[in-house]
Coordinates of C-alpha atoms and ligand atoms in Angstrom, one line a residue:
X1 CA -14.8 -20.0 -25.7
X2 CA -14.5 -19.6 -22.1
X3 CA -15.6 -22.1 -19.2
X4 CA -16.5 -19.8 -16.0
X5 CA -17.0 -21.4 -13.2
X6 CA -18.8 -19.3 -10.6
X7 CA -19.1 -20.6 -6.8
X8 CA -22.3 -18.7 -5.1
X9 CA -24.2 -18.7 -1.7
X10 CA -27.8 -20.9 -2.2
X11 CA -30.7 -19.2 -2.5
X12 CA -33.3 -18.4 0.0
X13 CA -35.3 -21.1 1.7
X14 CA -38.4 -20.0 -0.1
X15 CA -36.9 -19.2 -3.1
X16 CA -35.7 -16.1 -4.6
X17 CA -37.1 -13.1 -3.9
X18 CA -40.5 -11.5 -5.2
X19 CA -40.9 -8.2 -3.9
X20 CA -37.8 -6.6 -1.7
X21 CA -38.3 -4.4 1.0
X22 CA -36.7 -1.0 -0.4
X23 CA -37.2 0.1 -4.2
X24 CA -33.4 0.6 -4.9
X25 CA -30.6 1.3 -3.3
X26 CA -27.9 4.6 -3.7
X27 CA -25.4 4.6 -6.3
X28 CA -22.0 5.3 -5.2
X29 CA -20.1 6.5 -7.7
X30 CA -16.4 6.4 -5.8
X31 CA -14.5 5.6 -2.4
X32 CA -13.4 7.7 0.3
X33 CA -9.7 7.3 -0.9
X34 CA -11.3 8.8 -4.4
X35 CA -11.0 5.2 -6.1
X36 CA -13.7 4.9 -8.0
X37 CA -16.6 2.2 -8.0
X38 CA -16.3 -0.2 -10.6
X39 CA -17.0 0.9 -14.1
X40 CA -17.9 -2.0 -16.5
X41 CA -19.3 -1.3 -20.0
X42 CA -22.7 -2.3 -19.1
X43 CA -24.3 -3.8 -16.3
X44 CA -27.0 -6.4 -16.6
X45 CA -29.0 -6.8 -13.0
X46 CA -31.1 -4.3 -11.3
X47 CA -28.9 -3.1 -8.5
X48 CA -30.6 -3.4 -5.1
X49 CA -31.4 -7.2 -6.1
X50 CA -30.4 -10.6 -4.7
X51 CA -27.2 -11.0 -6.9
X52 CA -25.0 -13.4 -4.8
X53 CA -27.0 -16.6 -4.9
X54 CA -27.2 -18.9 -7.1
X55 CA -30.4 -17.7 -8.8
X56 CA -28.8 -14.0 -9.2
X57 CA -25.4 -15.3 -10.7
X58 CA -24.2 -12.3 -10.4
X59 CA -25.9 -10.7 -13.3
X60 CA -23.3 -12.6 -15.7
X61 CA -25.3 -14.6 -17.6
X62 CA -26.1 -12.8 -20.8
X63 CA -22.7 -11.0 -20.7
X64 CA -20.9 -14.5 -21.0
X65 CA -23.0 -16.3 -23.0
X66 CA -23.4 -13.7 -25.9
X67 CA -19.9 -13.4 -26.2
X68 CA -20.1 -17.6 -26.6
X69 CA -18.7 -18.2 -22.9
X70 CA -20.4 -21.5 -20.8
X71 CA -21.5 -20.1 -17.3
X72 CA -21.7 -22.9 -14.3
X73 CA -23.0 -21.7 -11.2
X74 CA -23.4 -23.8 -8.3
X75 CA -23.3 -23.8 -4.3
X76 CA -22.1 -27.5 -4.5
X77 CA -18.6 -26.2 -3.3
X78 CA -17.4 -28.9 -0.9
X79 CA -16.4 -32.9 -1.1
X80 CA -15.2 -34.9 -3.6
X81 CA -18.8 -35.3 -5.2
X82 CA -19.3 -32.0 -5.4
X83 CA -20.4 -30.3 -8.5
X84 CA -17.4 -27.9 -8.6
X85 CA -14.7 -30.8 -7.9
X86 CA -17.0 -32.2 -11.2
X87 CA -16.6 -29.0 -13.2
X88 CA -13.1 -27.5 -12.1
X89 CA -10.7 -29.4 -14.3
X90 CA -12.4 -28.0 -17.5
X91 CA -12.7 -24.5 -15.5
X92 CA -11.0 -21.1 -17.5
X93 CA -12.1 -18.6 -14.7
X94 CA -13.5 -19.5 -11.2
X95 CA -15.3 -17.4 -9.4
X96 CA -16.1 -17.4 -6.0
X97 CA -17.1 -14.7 -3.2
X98 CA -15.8 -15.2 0.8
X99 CA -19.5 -14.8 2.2
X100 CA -19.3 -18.6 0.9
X101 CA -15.6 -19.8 -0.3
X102 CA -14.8 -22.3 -2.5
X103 CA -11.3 -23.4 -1.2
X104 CA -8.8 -23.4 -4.2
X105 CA -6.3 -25.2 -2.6
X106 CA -3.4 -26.5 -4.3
X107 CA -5.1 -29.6 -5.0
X108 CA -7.3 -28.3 -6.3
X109 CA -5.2 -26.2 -8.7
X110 CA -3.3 -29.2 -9.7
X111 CA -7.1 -30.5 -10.8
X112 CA -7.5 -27.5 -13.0
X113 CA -5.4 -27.6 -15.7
X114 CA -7.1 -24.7 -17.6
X115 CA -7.4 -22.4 -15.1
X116 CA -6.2 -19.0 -15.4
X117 CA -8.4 -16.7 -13.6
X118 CA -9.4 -16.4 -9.8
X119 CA -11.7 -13.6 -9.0
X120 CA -13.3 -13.2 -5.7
X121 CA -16.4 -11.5 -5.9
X122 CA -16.0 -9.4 -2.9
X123 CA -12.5 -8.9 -0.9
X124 CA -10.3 -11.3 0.9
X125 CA -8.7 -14.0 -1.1
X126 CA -7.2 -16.0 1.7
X127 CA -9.6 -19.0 0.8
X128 CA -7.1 -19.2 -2.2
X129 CA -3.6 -20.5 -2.1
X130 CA -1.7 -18.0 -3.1
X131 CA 1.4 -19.6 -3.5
X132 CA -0.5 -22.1 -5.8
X133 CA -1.6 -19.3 -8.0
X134 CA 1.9 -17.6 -8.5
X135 CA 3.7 -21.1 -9.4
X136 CA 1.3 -21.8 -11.8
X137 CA 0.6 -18.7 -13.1
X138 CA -2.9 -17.8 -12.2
X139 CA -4.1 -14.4 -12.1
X140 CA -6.5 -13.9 -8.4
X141 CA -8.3 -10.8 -8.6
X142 CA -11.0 -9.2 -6.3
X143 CA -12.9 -6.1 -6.0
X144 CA -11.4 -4.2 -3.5
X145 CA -13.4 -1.6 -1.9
X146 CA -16.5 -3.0 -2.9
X147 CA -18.0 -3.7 0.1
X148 CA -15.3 -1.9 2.8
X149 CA -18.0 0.6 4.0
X150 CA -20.6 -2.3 4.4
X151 CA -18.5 -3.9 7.0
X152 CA -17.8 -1.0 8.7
X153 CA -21.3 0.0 9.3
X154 CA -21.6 -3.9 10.5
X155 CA -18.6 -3.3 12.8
X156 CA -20.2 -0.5 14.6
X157 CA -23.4 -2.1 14.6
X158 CA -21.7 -5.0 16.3
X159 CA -20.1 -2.7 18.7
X160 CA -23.3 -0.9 19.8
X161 CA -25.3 -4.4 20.2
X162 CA -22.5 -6.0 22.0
X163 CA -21.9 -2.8 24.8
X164 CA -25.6 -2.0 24.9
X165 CA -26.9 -5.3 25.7
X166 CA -29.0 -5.5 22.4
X167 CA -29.4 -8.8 21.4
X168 CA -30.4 -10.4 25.2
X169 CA -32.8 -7.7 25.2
X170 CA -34.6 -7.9 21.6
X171 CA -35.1 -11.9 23.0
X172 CA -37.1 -11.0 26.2
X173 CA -39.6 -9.0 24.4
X174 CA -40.0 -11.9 21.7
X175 CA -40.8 -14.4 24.4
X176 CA -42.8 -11.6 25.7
X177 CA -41.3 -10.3 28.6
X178 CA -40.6 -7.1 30.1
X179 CA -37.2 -7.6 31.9
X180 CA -35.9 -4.4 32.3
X181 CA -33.3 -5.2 34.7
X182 CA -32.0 -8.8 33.3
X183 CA -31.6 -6.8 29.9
X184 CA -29.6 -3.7 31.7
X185 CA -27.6 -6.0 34.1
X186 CA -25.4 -5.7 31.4
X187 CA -25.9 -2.9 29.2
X188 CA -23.0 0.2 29.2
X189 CA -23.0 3.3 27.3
X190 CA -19.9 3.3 24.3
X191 CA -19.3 7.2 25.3
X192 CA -15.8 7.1 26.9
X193 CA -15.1 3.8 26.6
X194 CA -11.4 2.8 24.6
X195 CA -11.9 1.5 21.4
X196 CA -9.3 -0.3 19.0
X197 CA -8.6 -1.4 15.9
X198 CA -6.2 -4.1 14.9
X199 CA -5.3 -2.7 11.2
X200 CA -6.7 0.8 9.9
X201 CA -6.6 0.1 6.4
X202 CA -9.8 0.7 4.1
X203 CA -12.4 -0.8 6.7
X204 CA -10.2 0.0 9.8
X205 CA -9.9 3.6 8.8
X206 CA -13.9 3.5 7.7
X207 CA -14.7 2.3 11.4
X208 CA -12.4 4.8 13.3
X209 CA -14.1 7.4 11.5
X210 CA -17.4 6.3 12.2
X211 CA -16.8 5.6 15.8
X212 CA -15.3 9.4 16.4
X213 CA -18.4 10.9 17.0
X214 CA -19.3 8.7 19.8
X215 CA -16.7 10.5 21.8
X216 CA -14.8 7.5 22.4
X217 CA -11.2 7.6 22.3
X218 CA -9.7 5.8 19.7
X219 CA -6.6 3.9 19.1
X220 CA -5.1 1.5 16.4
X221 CA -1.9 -1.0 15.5
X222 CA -0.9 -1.4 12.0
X223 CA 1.9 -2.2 10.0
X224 CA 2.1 1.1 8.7
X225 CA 1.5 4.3 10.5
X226 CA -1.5 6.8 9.0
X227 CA -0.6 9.9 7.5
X228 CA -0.6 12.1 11.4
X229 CA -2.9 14.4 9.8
X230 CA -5.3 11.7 9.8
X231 CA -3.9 10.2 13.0
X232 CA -4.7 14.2 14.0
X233 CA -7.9 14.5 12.3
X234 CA -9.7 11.0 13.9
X235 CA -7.6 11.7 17.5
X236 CA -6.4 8.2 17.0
X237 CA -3.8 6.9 19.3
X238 CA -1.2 4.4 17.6
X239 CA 0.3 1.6 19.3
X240 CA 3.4 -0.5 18.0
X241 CA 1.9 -4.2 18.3
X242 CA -1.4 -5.3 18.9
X243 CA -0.2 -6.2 23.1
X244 CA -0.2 -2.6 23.6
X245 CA -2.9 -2.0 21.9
X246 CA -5.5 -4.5 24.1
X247 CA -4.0 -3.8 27.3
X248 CA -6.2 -0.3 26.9
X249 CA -8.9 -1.3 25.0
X250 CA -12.6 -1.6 26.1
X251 CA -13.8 -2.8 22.5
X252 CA -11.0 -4.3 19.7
X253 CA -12.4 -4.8 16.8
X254 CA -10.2 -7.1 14.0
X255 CA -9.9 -4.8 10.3
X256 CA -6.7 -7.0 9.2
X257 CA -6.6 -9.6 6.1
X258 CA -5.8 -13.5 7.2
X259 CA -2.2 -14.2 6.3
X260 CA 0.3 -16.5 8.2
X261 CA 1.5 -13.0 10.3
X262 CA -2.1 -12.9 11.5
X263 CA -3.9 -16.3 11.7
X264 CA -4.5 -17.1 15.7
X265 CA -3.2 -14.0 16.9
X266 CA -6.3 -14.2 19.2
X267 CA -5.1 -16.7 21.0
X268 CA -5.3 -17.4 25.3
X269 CA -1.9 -15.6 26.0
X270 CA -3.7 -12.3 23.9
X271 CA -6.7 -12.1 25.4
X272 CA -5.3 -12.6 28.9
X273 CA -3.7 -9.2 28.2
X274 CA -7.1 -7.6 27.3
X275 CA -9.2 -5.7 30.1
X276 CA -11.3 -8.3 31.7
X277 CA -14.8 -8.2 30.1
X278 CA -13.3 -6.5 27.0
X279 CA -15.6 -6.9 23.8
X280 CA -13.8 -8.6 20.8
X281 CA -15.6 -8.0 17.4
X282 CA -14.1 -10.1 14.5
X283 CA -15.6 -9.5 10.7
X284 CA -12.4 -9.6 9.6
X285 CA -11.6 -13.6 9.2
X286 CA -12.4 -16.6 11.7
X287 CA -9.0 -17.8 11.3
X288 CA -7.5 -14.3 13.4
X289 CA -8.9 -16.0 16.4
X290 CA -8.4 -19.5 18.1
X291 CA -12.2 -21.0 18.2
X292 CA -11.6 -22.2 21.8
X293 CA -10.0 -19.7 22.9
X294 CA -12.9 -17.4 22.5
X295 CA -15.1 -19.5 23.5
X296 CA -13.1 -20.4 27.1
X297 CA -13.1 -16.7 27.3
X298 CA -16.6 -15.7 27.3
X299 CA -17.5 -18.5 29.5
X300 CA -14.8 -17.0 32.1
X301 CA -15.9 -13.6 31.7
X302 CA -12.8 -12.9 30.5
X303 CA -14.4 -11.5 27.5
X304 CA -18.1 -9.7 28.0
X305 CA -18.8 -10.2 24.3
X306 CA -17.8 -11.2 21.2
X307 CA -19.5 -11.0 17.5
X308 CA -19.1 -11.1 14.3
X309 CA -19.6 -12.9 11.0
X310 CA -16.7 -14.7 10.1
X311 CA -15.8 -18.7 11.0
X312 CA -13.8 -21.1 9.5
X313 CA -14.3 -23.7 7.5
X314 CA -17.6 -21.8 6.1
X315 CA -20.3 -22.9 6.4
X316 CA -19.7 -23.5 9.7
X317 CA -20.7 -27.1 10.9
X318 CA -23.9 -26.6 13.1
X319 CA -22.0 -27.5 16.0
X320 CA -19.9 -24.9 15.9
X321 CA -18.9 -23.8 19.8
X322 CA -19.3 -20.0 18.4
X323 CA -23.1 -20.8 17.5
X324 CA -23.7 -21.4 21.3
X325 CA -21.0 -20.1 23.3
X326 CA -22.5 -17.3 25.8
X327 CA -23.1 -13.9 24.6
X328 CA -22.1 -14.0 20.8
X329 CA -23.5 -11.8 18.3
X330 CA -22.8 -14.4 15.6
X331 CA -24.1 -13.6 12.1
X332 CA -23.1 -15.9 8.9
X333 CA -20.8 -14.2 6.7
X334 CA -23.4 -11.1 6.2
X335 CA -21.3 -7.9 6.7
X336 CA -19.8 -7.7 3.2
X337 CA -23.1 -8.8 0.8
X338 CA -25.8 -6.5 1.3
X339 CA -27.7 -6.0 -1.0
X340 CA -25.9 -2.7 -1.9
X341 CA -22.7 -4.2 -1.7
X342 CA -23.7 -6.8 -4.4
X343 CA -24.7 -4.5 -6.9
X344 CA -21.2 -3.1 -6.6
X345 CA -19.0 -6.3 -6.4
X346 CA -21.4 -7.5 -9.4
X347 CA -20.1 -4.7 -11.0
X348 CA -17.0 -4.9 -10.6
X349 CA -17.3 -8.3 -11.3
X350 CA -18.5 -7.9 -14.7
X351 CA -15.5 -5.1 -14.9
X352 CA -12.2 -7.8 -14.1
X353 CA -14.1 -10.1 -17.0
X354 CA -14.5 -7.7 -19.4
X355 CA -11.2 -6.8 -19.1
X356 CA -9.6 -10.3 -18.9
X357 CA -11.2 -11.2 -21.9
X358 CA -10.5 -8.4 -24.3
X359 CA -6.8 -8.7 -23.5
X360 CA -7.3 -5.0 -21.4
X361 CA -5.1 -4.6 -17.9
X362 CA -7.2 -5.6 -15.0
X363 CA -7.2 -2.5 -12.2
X364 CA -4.1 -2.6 -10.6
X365 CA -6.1 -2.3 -6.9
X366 CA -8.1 -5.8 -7.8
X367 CA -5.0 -7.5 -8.7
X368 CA -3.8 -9.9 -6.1
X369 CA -1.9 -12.1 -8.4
X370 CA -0.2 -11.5 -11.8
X371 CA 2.1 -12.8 -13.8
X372 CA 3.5 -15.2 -11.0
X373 CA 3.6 -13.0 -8.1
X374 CA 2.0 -11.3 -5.4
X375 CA 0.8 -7.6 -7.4
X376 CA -1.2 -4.9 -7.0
X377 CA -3.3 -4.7 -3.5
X378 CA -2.2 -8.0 -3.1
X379 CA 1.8 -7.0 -2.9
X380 CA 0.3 -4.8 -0.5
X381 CA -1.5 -6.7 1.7
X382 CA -0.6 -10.1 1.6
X383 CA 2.6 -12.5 2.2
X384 CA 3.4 -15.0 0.4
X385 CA 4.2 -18.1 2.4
X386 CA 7.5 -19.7 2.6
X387 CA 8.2 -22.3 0.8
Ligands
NDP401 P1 -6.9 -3.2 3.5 O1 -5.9 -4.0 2.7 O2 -7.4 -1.9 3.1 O3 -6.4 -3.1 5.0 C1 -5.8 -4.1 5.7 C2 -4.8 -3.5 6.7 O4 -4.3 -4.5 7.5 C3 -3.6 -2.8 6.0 O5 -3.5 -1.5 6.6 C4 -2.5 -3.7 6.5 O6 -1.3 -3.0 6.7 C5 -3.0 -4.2 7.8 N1 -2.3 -5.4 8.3 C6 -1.8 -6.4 7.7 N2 -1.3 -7.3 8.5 C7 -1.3 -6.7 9.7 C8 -0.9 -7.1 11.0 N3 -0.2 -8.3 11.2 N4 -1.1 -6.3 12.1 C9 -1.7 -5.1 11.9 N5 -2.2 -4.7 10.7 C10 -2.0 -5.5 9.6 O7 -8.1 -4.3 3.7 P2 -9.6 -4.0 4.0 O8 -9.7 -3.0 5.1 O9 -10.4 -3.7 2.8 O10 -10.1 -5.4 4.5 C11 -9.5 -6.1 5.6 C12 -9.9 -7.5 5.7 O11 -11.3 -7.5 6.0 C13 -9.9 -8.3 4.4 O12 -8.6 -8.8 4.2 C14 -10.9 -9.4 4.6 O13 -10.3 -10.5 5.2 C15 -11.9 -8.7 5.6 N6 -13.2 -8.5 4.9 C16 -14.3 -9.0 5.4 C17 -15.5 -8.8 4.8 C18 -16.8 -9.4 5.4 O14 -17.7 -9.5 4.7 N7 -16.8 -9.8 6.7 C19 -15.6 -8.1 3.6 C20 -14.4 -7.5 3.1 C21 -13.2 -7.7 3.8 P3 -0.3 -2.6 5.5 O15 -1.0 -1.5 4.8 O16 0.9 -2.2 6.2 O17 -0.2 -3.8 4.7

């Protein structure tokens, strides 16, 4: 018997939902690079339903208890009190998604004696430490290319509202106004405009694609050059490092995981470099940018916009600068867990569980850590800090 410990978002203010507002949402069967979606034995949730609250747990429930696992879900995440400090030393498998992080910091691992498994119910496991996890032999997995597309369609959106003055001008017509010329004081049209990515991995390369028929002109820094048929195909320009890349760009928008290489590479000497009134959008992790920096930058004009959905720590605190600061188009951590994401990170999920506990490989792509070291995507995407 198996103690899982699962870490999820609360559930709406009024409770979870009775009715939702579309009857079901598409299946999607693989991924542009011809991955496929996650393929567990059975599923128990009706896809298209609020899955990553508490109330949803993930659809686990029947799965883990059948098979004579305890399930304890909670969004008491944080503090010493907290009901998953209370439950993590007796903890087999944690689970926990980014949208709402439980820290597993190596405190916390020495806490949890038991522990063996780390999944993260969605992609981006910098909330645990790694280095933790490989010394004492923890296996992190998470569901990569779950929910890549989602943010990519959040990026653009972002993009669009930022450039076209959206959100200023949804509020005059709430408080009943008819500005036209405060809302179009600032609005531009994306067409021409240079747009770039820092990283063009599987979100990166999802947004470039999606941004081509805009007639923009592209352009993105990685560590790792695309294939130049694609580089051909998208008309993307590459740059070296990310100083040549914001020099030129219009619109930058951050596709790159949180790792010591990356963490506060937005920082006042950057965005100096960047076009003044260039847009920065960030639904990559809060971290890649200083907090004040942004925020010293959009009051200076510097920067004409900057959104996104990412903060750290998360939640953020309610006073937060990037709550307030002048024009954000601040979300929580939404991009990655709509409801058609869920369904597929569920799934996959219930796939990393299945596997882990019939003594079956876990996907190669969702492993982060095995077997004391960096494996899988996670060889590929993340570095192991120094010790
Ligand atoms: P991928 O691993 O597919 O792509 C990441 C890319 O970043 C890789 O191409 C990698 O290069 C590149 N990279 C790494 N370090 C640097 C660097 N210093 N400079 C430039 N490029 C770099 O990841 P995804 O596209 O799936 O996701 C990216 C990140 O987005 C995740 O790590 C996560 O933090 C965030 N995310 C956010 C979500 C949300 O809800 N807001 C949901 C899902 C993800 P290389 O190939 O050479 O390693």
């Amino acid at each position: 018997m198996a103690k899982v410990l699962c870490v999820l978002y609360p559930d709406p203010v009024e409770g979870p939902p009775k009715t939702y507002a579309r009857d079901g949402v598409p299946e999607i069967l693989s991924y542009p690079n011809g991955q496929t979606a996650p393929t567990p034995e059975r599923i128990d949730f009706t896809p298209g339903q609020l899955l990553g609250s508490v109330s949803g747990e993930l659809g686990l429930r029947n799965f883990l208890e059948s098979a004579g696992h305890l399930l304890v879900v909670t969004s008491d995440k944080d503090g010493a009190d907290s009901v998953f400090e209370r439950e993590l030393p007796s903890a087999d498998v944690v689970i926990s998604q980014p949208f709402w992080p439980a820290y597993l910091t190596a405190e916390r691992f020495a806490r949890a004696p038991n522990l063996r498994l780390a999944i993260t119910a969605g992609i981006g496991s910098d909330h645990v430490d790694l280095n933790a996890a490989i010394e004492r032999g923890v296996t992190v997995a998470e569901v990569t290319y779950s929910n890549s597309v989602s943010v990519s369609e959040h990026v653009v959106m972002l993009i669009l509202s930022l450039v076209r003055n959206y959100i200023p001008s949804y509020s005059w017509v709430v408080k009943g106004g008819w500005n036209i010329a405060d809302c179009v004081s600032r609005e531009y049209d994306l067409e021409g405009m240079d747009v770039g990515t820092v990283a063009a991995g599987r979100i990166g390369t999802a947004v470039l694609r999606r941004l081509k028929p805009f007639d923009v002109i592209l352009h993105y820094t990685d560590r790792h050059r695309l294939p130049l048929e694609v580089e051909q195909e998208l008309g993307v320009q590459y740059h070296p490092d990310v100083e040549s890349l914001v020099r030129v760009c219009d619109v930058v928008t951050i596709n790159a995981p949180l790792h010591p290489e990356t963490e506060g590479m937005f920082n006042d000497a950057l965005i100096a470099t960047m076009k003044r009134g260039a847009y920065l959008v960030n639904t990559a992790r809060g971290k890649i940018c200083d907090r004040d920096a942004v925020v010293r930058a959009l009051e200076s004009g510097q920067l004409a916009g900057y959104a996104g959905d990412v903060w750290y720590p998360q939640p953020a605190p309610p006073d937060h600068p990037w709550r307030t600061m002048p024009w954000n188009g601040m979300t929580p951590h939404t991009s990655g867990t709509s409801l058609s994401a869920q369904a597929r990170y569920a799934a996959g999920t219930r796939e990393i569980l299945e596997c882990w506990f019939s003594g079956q490989p876990i996907r190669d792509e969702y492993l982060i850590v095995h077997a004391g070291s960096l494996a899988g995507a996670g060889a590929h995407s993340y570095t192991a800090a120094k010790t």
